[in-house]
């Protein structure tokens, strides 16, 4: 771990003491979001120290021109940048005309931050001595409503401690923002209008190129000792910015506060002409309800989420805090309401990576959303890809594939590829397999086979076509080979016969063929429609089968393991344990050249295949592969530790599983990869959830039944989780001596525990 | 071939007829240069049609920020852009206030361009009917002096054919220029001052970041029927531009002309404070001498160059024109006077590629300059790299190499790497071997072994160190392997055990070890100095030897050829002849993904090794490899056909050699690669020269002697070339029945012709 300033607490993320060096990291960790918008925990008042400003709107992006040394045909024309959106949290504060700025205060004491995960808000409090020696106590509370998801609210409360003073609040909206990752410091937004109607303020902006129209709005109230005051205000407009100014005299010991209601409405959800009206309505709703009621509603809404999604851990506060942080952030990022949205790798906590959708969603996030939400949410995530099928086919055509073969993008906002490095865009094609795996996984878990004839099959066919065209026959090997790919281990590029990719390709074809048979029998109408649309025929399927049956897999007789790719054994194999710590993380210490040539693996690659297809291999085979690959894996992708945690648990290595678990669950809180400043690793948080449910809990779905194989880390007294399995809630609580199951539903279910079948009756605890 | 509008002519490049579609291509083909500066053949007068403006100053560049999707450690921070420099050729022309603009003229007739290679100038003539119906005949002559190499001169002559008219010439200097390849249309120059002194004009500019200071200057004269006129002028200054305006009345049939003397002086050669004075002096010299005398001097200077460098071909005008075009362009690009300069791949004919120095210089250009210039010129080219050794060591350190190992940059202006794609920068390391090969080649040809103890050895040691560190031991193969490289065939990236690179590495080490022994014996002082400086010891040399002796080379028993790299035989091998023509060139028609997976080879790779080390292999081995690789080679690098031409000639396949020859010598004239618009392929032109001298002439140096093995293409009556061999000139003239040698020198030399030794007496023809 690289930091440990976060205070252990079961329900909150807490920071105590003000440290300029930690501001950017805390801005990431204390981020808030509501699935539709989100923001880093920037200060409301002006802060002149180092800070990384970020406020993001789901789905709003900028297609930044792709520029590379030498253009390569097939490149996407743009890289999708996640956009820092207009600032509505800003409230400049002056005390007797002296600006509050924590970077220049004479003293800052009792500084505390709380991210209250139970109730869904962020609070910051401190006592500051201003340059003019006035001492004030501040408490600023902020949240983004998950009920009215275009709305945010701030309560900024000040008490002057050592004299009477005049407090001036200047709440503002600022459209003149930039991205930290802008190449040429250029702007991506154009402000169209700065407008006010009484004490309501609006900044209308549009993004360049994509032309998203956004109205950023605000309205404020001033309170003295909790009583709303009628305070005059003045307004200042500049090209990009609207500021209201409210002054109020406070006696020593009195509390004054500014409550600001603000947020975004966009033309994704409203007509452009209605953007001011829409905002105005929300403001009327907000001011009528008032801050306290809105916050109360927020708490209740979060209570409902936790009721379903919570995982408890007794006896290990840090582990408890870690898992709740993960669950909280996932829910802040995506609530499954809007099928145009997806789960960005940084959620609403930073700009890095760009785009919103990676294979992370299919490979890592689906299980969490399937088990903790209505199954429609996971279906929406699958549908998102179904809706992008035409673009995936176009994408494959750009690379020279034909006949409706599809290649899903590595990174996307709208279905088009928007990542621009050839070794990723053109080669990291295993992502295509994850699309099919997600369908398989969804149907296995939910039993909703209807999804396949309805939508999934078209995707599966297009992907099978891709694989069949992507391989070629090697006369030398007398097998089909797949040249020039990048596996999940991105510390290798342009390798031949990556085992994971080849295996996935073969499986995709076989699963598709098998599914076609099922659909043919049971969904004649759909079968006809899909076959007509895709013009798939027996001849083509025979070619698929030929490939699947004759796929090449690199294998080492000596080590009795599948090799990650051709030529892997030419490397110098030195376990990570023998590498000096000063060399880690290698992606910060080594040149790319050296990384590529080394044996070190960024994240599960062969083992990712063993995770997906666990039941294709014996435990002994898993053990051999785990022992061969894990010691040379550097886990420098956030997606790595969870897979290893689950596999270690399966191999009965609970202690090792626990170490991986801590690493995944507290990756950001403890900043393992020295980069939390840039944002949190949202998608891997779903992997953390899997580490408990699939890892320690050993939950699997086999033949329409849940099965469990629980273990518990030594330090834990108990842990519990709930899963929504086919519209009934099963609660599982594990302690060292027993596992207790409680079914919230109407129909008894058969489950398998440690290899034995048992029946769980509704609303009746079953201890095993 | 993709175009054939260039008129065949032995000494000139000729175009007839005005075609808007050809303007950009002709701008490249008719480029002029003098080794220090150069320019595309843009029109002097305003032209509103599609055009690619370019004027370049040797050594002046801009370090453009490197931006890639995901930063990789070890990346260079910038990409060196060749800069379009301020425009000094501009002369706007008005006839009765109507602007001359060939794009808007009512009629353009008798349009002719000539690049007179014999005398070193560009001339353009045409008859144009302006929108106001005035008909004028224009003849514009322009050259860049190779004697006074900061000076250029233009004679722009007009005859009004159908009436009297007022002619207004507006010669100007324009510092407000941009690069076509600017990413964000940003400017790379800042104009510091626009200044005039009487009729002398100056625009002082500096490049951003690199701060090259350049004074662009001009002075003009107006003539009527050849007589200098005293014409008043007015001047206009803007922030970036200075325009003088001269008006003169001409009667029908009279000729008026503007002579403009102009050019650049830079702070590479003058103090910044002296830039105006320096320009002023050159202008005084130019106006005093006058256009005709300057042109006369230019002709004489070119005559001297041709005397040494010319190759004649009788019986094939196109071949003759092709080879002279190549020799002319090489001399326009680099004359060897300034050891800070080098031979950019586009010379002064375009912006593409950036940087000035590639491995092209060492692998392709050295032989031409060795044989057609004083041997100091080639020595200067080697010294250029010696002077960059510290930066090459730094470059290797950035990638994690230690102990003084050097990696020369793929692209550079000042010794630093300035190319920014990992698969090239980090992996195309065979370039390092070319540095050593050039030393070997130079010493073999000139006999100047002194260069090695003096400078070359340090370079060789640093490179041997690199190779020894770059390999690793493969337990599986029980050999040293080299993982993750890109060979000369850039249609493969990140391959393992590229045969060419491995072979070169082994040879570099062995040659270095062998040379150290020689130096030790014969240059004790130097030996001591170098060993002290490099701290090389026996232990390290033993490690080198261990690597060289146990290097792995991929080989196919079945095909009896060395394999280009590991796994090559997994590809589908389909000869290019079976590929539909619509698919060519594959770098324009196929995605990068498809190219990488294909078997197609961009340029000689294994065969490059067979070219460098011809005497290590039997002719039969060469034949086997040629027959295996050439049919799958697409020759999409300009550096490809020449090597194949030489090898085909050696194999006695004169017809095939001739086809390759035509392709290399007329690559740009006939635009084989559909890209001549972007500039000419300068460095490959040296390969064209080799195709004749080493190919058809079969010239080699063996044990301090020249040897020849002449053949002649069917269509040719004779061909001849001259080589400067150790300060004596040997002229070789080949016809079908005999080869005639003539030695211009004092000492008889022994040469080998068709395997037999003969003596050539000075100034006495010897026919064989």
CSV table of N, CA and C in Angstrom, one decimal, chain A residues 15-93:
chain,number,residue,atom,x,y,z
A,15,UNK,N,-11.4,11.3,6.3
A,15,UNK,CA,-10.0,11.9,6.3
A,15,UNK,C,-10.0,12.9,7.4
A,16,UNK,N,-8.9,12.9,8.2
A,16,UNK,CA,-8.7,13.9,9.2
A,16,UNK,C,-7.4,14.7,9.0
A,17,UNK,N,-7.5,16.0,9.1
A,17,UNK,CA,-6.3,16.8,9.0
A,17,UNK,C,-6.2,17.3,7.6
A,18,UNK,N,-5.7,18.5,7.4
A,18,UNK,CA,-5.6,19.1,6.1
A,18,UNK,C,-4.2,18.9,5.6
A,19,UNK,N,-4.0,18.3,4.4
A,19,UNK,CA,-2.7,18.1,3.9
A,19,UNK,C,-2.7,18.4,2.4
A,20,UNK,N,-2.0,19.4,2.0
A,20,UNK,CA,-2.1,19.9,0.6
A,20,UNK,C,-1.7,18.7,-0.4
A,21,UNK,N,-0.8,17.8,0.1
A,21,UNK,CA,-0.3,16.7,-0.8
A,21,UNK,C,-1.4,15.7,-1.1
A,22,UNK,N,-2.4,15.7,-0.2
A,22,UNK,CA,-3.4,14.7,-0.3
A,22,UNK,C,-4.7,15.2,-1.1
A,23,UNK,N,-4.7,16.5,-1.4
A,23,UNK,CA,-5.9,17.0,-1.9
A,23,UNK,C,-6.4,16.3,-3.2
A,24,UNK,N,-5.5,16.0,-4.1
A,24,UNK,CA,-5.9,15.4,-5.4
A,24,UNK,C,-6.4,13.9,-5.2
A,25,UNK,N,-5.7,13.2,-4.3
A,25,UNK,CA,-6.1,11.9,-4.0
A,25,UNK,C,-7.5,11.9,-3.4
A,26,UNK,N,-7.7,12.7,-2.4
A,26,UNK,CA,-9.0,12.8,-1.8
A,26,UNK,C,-10.1,13.2,-2.7
A,27,UNK,N,-9.8,14.1,-3.6
A,27,UNK,CA,-10.8,14.5,-4.6
A,27,UNK,C,-11.3,13.3,-5.4
A,28,UNK,N,-10.4,12.3,-5.6
A,28,UNK,CA,-10.8,11.1,-6.3
A,28,UNK,C,-11.7,10.2,-5.3
A,29,UNK,N,-11.1,10.0,-4.2
A,29,UNK,CA,-11.7,9.0,-3.2
A,29,UNK,C,-13.1,9.5,-2.7
A,30,UNK,N,-13.3,10.8,-2.6
A,30,UNK,CA,-14.5,11.3,-2.0
A,30,UNK,C,-15.5,11.7,-3.1
A,31,UNK,N,-15.2,11.3,-4.3
A,31,UNK,CA,-16.1,11.6,-5.4
A,31,UNK,C,-17.5,11.2,-5.2
A,32,UNK,N,-18.5,12.0,-5.7
A,32,UNK,CA,-19.9,11.5,-5.6
A,32,UNK,C,-20.5,11.4,-7.0
A,33,UNK,N,-21.5,10.6,-7.1
A,33,UNK,CA,-22.1,10.4,-8.4
A,33,UNK,C,-23.5,9.8,-8.2
A,34,UNK,N,-24.3,9.9,-9.2
A,34,UNK,CA,-25.7,9.3,-9.1
A,34,UNK,C,-26.1,8.5,-10.3
A,35,UNK,N,-25.1,8.0,-11.0
A,35,UNK,CA,-25.3,7.1,-12.2
A,35,UNK,C,-25.6,7.9,-13.5
A,36,UNK,N,-25.8,9.2,-13.3
A,36,UNK,CA,-26.1,10.1,-14.5
A,36,UNK,C,-25.1,11.2,-14.6
A,37,UNK,N,-24.7,11.7,-13.4
A,37,UNK,CA,-23.6,12.7,-13.4
A,37,UNK,C,-22.7,12.4,-12.2
A,38,UNK,N,-21.6,13.0,-12.1
A,38,UNK,CA,-20.7,12.8,-10.9
A,38,UNK,C,-19.6,13.8,-10.9
A,39,UNK,N,-18.9,13.9,-9.8
A,39,UNK,CA,-17.9,14.9,-9.7
A,39,UNK,C,-16.8,14.5,-8.7
A,40,UNK,N,-15.7,14.9,-9.0
A,40,UNK,CA,-14.6,14.8,-8.0
A,40,UNK,C,-14.9,15.7,-6.8
A,41,UNK,N,-14.3,15.4,-5.7
A,41,UNK,CA,-14.6,16.1,-4.5
A,41,UNK,C,-13.8,17.4,-4.4
A,42,UNK,N,-14.0,18.3,-5.4
A,42,UNK,CA,-13.3,19.6,-5.4
A,42,UNK,C,-14.0,20.4,-4.4
A,43,UNK,N,-13.3,21.4,-3.8
A,43,UNK,CA,-13.8,22.3,-2.9
A,43,UNK,C,-14.8,23.3,-3.6
A,44,UNK,N,-15.8,23.7,-2.8
A,44,UNK,CA,-16.8,24.7,-3.4
A,44,UNK,C,-16.1,26.0,-3.5
A,45,UNK,N,-15.4,26.4,-2.4
A,45,UNK,CA,-14.8,27.7,-2.4
A,45,UNK,C,-13.5,27.7,-3.2
A,46,UNK,N,-13.0,28.9,-3.6
A,46,UNK,CA,-11.7,28.9,-4.3
A,46,UNK,C,-10.6,28.2,-3.6
A,47,UNK,N,-9.8,27.5,-4.4
A,47,UNK,CA,-8.7,26.8,-3.8
A,47,UNK,C,-7.5,27.0,-4.7
A,48,UNK,N,-6.5,27.7,-4.3
A,48,UNK,CA,-5.4,28.0,-5.2
A,48,UNK,C,-4.3,27.0,-5.2
A,49,UNK,N,-4.4,25.9,-4.4
A,49,UNK,CA,-3.4,24.9,-4.4
A,49,UNK,C,-3.6,23.9,-5.5
A,50,UNK,N,-2.7,22.9,-5.6
A,50,UNK,CA,-2.9,21.8,-6.6
A,50,UNK,C,-4.2,21.0,-6.5
A,51,UNK,N,-4.9,21.0,-7.5
A,51,UNK,CA,-6.2,20.4,-7.5
A,51,UNK,C,-6.5,19.9,-8.9
A,52,UNK,N,-7.4,18.9,-9.1
A,52,UNK,CA,-7.8,18.3,-10.4
A,52,UNK,C,-9.3,18.4,-10.5
A,53,UNK,N,-9.7,19.5,-11.2
A,53,UNK,CA,-11.1,19.8,-11.3
A,53,UNK,C,-11.8,18.8,-12.2
A,54,UNK,N,-13.0,18.3,-11.7
A,54,UNK,CA,-13.7,17.3,-12.6
A,54,UNK,C,-15.2,17.2,-12.2
A,55,UNK,N,-16.0,17.5,-13.2
A,55,UNK,CA,-17.4,17.2,-13.1
A,55,UNK,C,-17.9,16.6,-14.4
A,56,UNK,N,-18.6,15.5,-14.3
A,56,UNK,CA,-18.8,14.7,-15.6
A,56,UNK,C,-20.3,14.4,-15.7
A,57,UNK,N,-20.7,14.4,-17.0
A,57,UNK,CA,-22.1,14.0,-17.3
A,57,UNK,C,-22.0,12.7,-18.1
A,58,UNK,N,-22.8,11.7,-17.7
A,58,UNK,CA,-22.8,10.4,-18.4
A,58,UNK,C,-23.1,10.6,-19.8
A,59,UNK,N,-22.3,10.0,-20.7
A,59,UNK,CA,-22.6,10.0,-22.1
A,59,UNK,C,-22.1,11.3,-22.9
A,60,UNK,N,-21.6,12.3,-22.2
A,60,UNK,CA,-21.2,13.5,-22.9
A,60,UNK,C,-19.6,13.4,-23.1
A,61,UNK,N,-19.2,13.4,-24.3
A,61,UNK,CA,-17.8,13.2,-24.6
A,61,UNK,C,-17.4,14.1,-25.8
A,62,UNK,N,-16.1,14.1,-26.0
A,62,UNK,CA,-15.5,14.9,-27.1
A,62,UNK,C,-14.7,14.0,-28.0
A,63,UNK,N,-14.9,14.0,-29.3
A,63,UNK,CA,-14.1,13.1,-30.2
A,63,UNK,C,-12.8,13.8,-30.6
A,64,UNK,N,-11.8,13.6,-29.8
A,64,UNK,CA,-10.5,14.3,-30.0
A,64,UNK,C,-9.8,13.6,-31.2
A,65,UNK,N,-9.3,14.4,-32.1
A,65,UNK,CA,-8.6,14.0,-33.3
A,65,UNK,C,-7.5,13.0,-33.0
A,66,UNK,N,-7.5,11.9,-33.7
A,66,UNK,CA,-6.4,10.9,-33.5
A,66,UNK,C,-5.2,11.4,-34.3
A,67,UNK,N,-4.1,11.5,-33.6
A,67,UNK,CA,-2.8,11.8,-34.3
A,67,UNK,C,-1.8,10.8,-33.9
A,68,UNK,N,-1.2,10.2,-34.9
A,68,UNK,CA,-0.1,9.2,-34.6
A,68,UNK,C,1.0,9.5,-35.5
A,69,UNK,N,2.2,8.9,-35.2
A,69,UNK,CA,3.3,9.2,-36.1
A,69,UNK,C,3.0,8.9,-37.5
A,70,UNK,N,2.8,7.6,-37.8
A,70,UNK,CA,2.4,7.2,-39.1
A,70,UNK,C,1.0,6.6,-39.1
A,71,UNK,N,0.2,7.1,-39.9
A,71,UNK,CA,-1.2,6.7,-39.9
A,71,UNK,C,-1.3,5.2,-40.4
A,72,UNK,N,-2.1,4.5,-39.8
A,72,UNK,CA,-2.3,3.1,-40.2
A,72,UNK,C,-3.8,2.9,-40.6
A,73,UNK,N,-4.0,2.3,-41.7
A,73,UNK,CA,-5.3,2.2,-42.2
A,73,UNK,C,-6.2,1.4,-41.2
A,74,UNK,N,-7.4,1.8,-41.0
A,74,UNK,CA,-8.3,1.2,-40.1
A,74,UNK,C,-8.4,1.9,-38.7
A,75,UNK,N,-7.5,2.9,-38.6
A,75,UNK,CA,-7.5,3.6,-37.3
A,75,UNK,C,-8.8,4.3,-37.1
A,76,UNK,N,-9.3,4.4,-35.9
A,76,UNK,CA,-10.4,5.3,-35.6
A,76,UNK,C,-10.0,6.7,-35.8
A,77,UNK,N,-10.9,7.6,-36.1
A,77,UNK,CA,-10.5,8.9,-36.4
A,77,UNK,C,-10.4,9.8,-35.1
A,78,UNK,N,-11.0,9.2,-34.1
A,78,UNK,CA,-11.0,10.0,-32.8
A,78,UNK,C,-10.7,9.2,-31.6
A,79,UNK,N,-10.4,9.8,-30.6
A,79,UNK,CA,-10.2,9.3,-29.2
A,79,UNK,C,-11.3,9.9,-28.4
A,80,UNK,N,-12.2,9.2,-27.8
A,80,UNK,CA,-13.3,9.8,-27.0
A,80,UNK,C,-12.8,10.3,-25.7
A,81,UNK,N,-12.8,11.6,-25.5
A,81,UNK,CA,-12.4,12.1,-24.2
A,81,UNK,C,-13.6,12.3,-23.3
A,82,UNK,N,-13.5,11.8,-22.1
A,82,UNK,CA,-14.5,12.1,-21.1
A,82,UNK,C,-14.3,13.6,-20.7
A,83,UNK,N,-15.4,14.3,-20.8
A,83,UNK,CA,-15.3,15.8,-20.7
A,83,UNK,C,-15.5,16.3,-19.3
A,84,UNK,N,-14.6,17.2,-18.8
A,84,UNK,CA,-14.9,18.0,-17.7
A,84,UNK,C,-16.0,19.0,-18.1
A,85,UNK,N,-17.1,19.0,-17.3
A,85,UNK,CA,-18.3,19.8,-17.7
A,85,UNK,C,-18.3,21.0,-16.9
A,86,UNK,N,-19.2,22.0,-17.3
A,86,UNK,CA,-19.2,23.3,-16.5
A,86,UNK,C,-19.3,23.1,-15.0
A,87,UNK,N,-18.7,23.9,-14.3
A,87,UNK,CA,-18.7,23.9,-12.9
A,87,UNK,C,-19.9,24.5,-12.2
A,88,UNK,N,-20.6,23.7,-11.5
A,88,UNK,CA,-21.8,24.3,-10.7
A,88,UNK,C,-21.6,24.3,-9.2
A,89,UNK,N,-20.5,23.7,-8.8
A,89,UNK,CA,-20.4,23.6,-7.3
A,89,UNK,C,-19.8,24.8,-6.7
A,90,UNK,N,-19.3,25.7,-7.5
A,90,UNK,CA,-18.5,26.8,-7.0
A,90,UNK,C,-19.3,27.8,-6.1
A,91,UNK,N,-18.7,28.1,-5.0
A,91,UNK,CA,-19.2,29.1,-4.1
A,91,UNK,C,-18.0,29.8,-3.5
A,92,UNK,N,-17.7,31.0,-4.0
A,92,UNK,CA,-16.6,31.7,-3.4
A,92,UNK,C,-17.1,32.4,-2.2
A,93,UNK,N,-16.3,32.4,-1.2
A,93,UNK,CA,-16.7,32.9,0.2
A,93,UNK,C,-15.7,34.0,0.6
